Steps between C-alpha positions, in 0.01 A plus 500: 500500500694558822487840666864570430488381140590844361839475674778354283607145585828313444406432138454872427851578627654205314326600179614861533860388553475281191381795291785713633757242392345398167643625171240367258285762319690796645646763270803695620449877486793626704833356607751730660721511811369184663138595432269325257141570407270265307143524383284200433498423131138518384378217273573555129266653237341756728621780271571828675260433785662532842342251739304663781693304759859614530743248639846624584796346679814673628809334638772680687834351599582673827860473621494723807169444686375185673174326408372561855554876467323515163207311655486754785508792255197368313304465824594816681219744426662781694818469295312477170399864532873580488598316185198433275491782243166398347303469823207730568360324804551165670366344819418164655130448572484179703672171563344174386743245648854481635634536145230692311354848503290728284616845394452802276749650254467781246762618255588762241478402134689664214309809387237527358389154616275509809653390829411151625424333830461143627365319805692177540533197717867438570643177630857391563706192563855446625626150429850353463640853498281587202258789534175529307240778512187482286202729469176520303207741484207461736173681560488662842159630614652823638731582207296517179652654183545878514394746233840675479700179440471198273472178704757266349512125549786286621413152377820374657802710590791416721865450582729202525829564681771238524832546682815443292726574799482667844476845341373435149186367335293449189195725511208426266186708457210359302175675427190391318275803503205655324556877507127537419446673176654500158847632543698628202788281389757758612389460862538123484844534340607776735391285795733217404794695362511814715274486805567143618881536491466836677289349779739205536793741537306690768425177690866396483616839627234479773654167604848652519376779730254301711723358778621848594149649484351212701760548773343843564136392452371236745773246413325213682159561348443255211141371521542317167752272676350518850119482469456569874620859429217561254255761625269500197139397564417139410257448213325185392629411150144391414401869493722546196440375149731488202466814289435392143601737225174481306295643785685831483457781255738513204671827418606559143830686501635339184523827308701681768844617394804481726521842671876464506511443122282799426719715723812368325362574155364847573 
């Protein structure tokens, strides 16, 4: 096993792209205004059981923002604080190579579900004008799970952005995650039909506003494109290991009712 074996290779990026473009076994849950959301169709005869792993894919046809700008938006941690409505906390921990880093992210979940956090290795590739970012959960010795948050697992999450013109692109988000714990069906449904489209709209709007914002905020600073600008400490990828879902505690929230619903009905 080579030291850098935890870092994604060419095959990992190619495989992710293939998943983004595949249509087999995906069930459409939302299709409106150039935005589509699919969930992976679980194998038949499982009854009412929702698989623990939730796989979701969103595709956005963007007619007014370039692929390069959308790629910048996803990388710019400073800007994320401006547009990401679900974010509690987010920071980069260390860099692992010219195109990989490790970071922390925590987010708000719909009440009364407990908020989640993740520690992920993120890697990116720009090739033939196509942009790919992938991340997956890792164990970092200094960032163990916290008692006030549920440590979720990204098995594989990422973005595939392909230009369709100088100022337009196809933007695909794909996530295979284990939210850790038995979530009620309403959360899973709400995630694909309400939350995912809402996040995609936020990202698109963030893209529309980014060039103007970036003009005012260190316009030449883009360490994700220019690794020599990166000031994060270097870390040996061998110090990280893949975070497997089964080594974390499960939280049973399956009986929780949507706070919004109970407010609506009272």
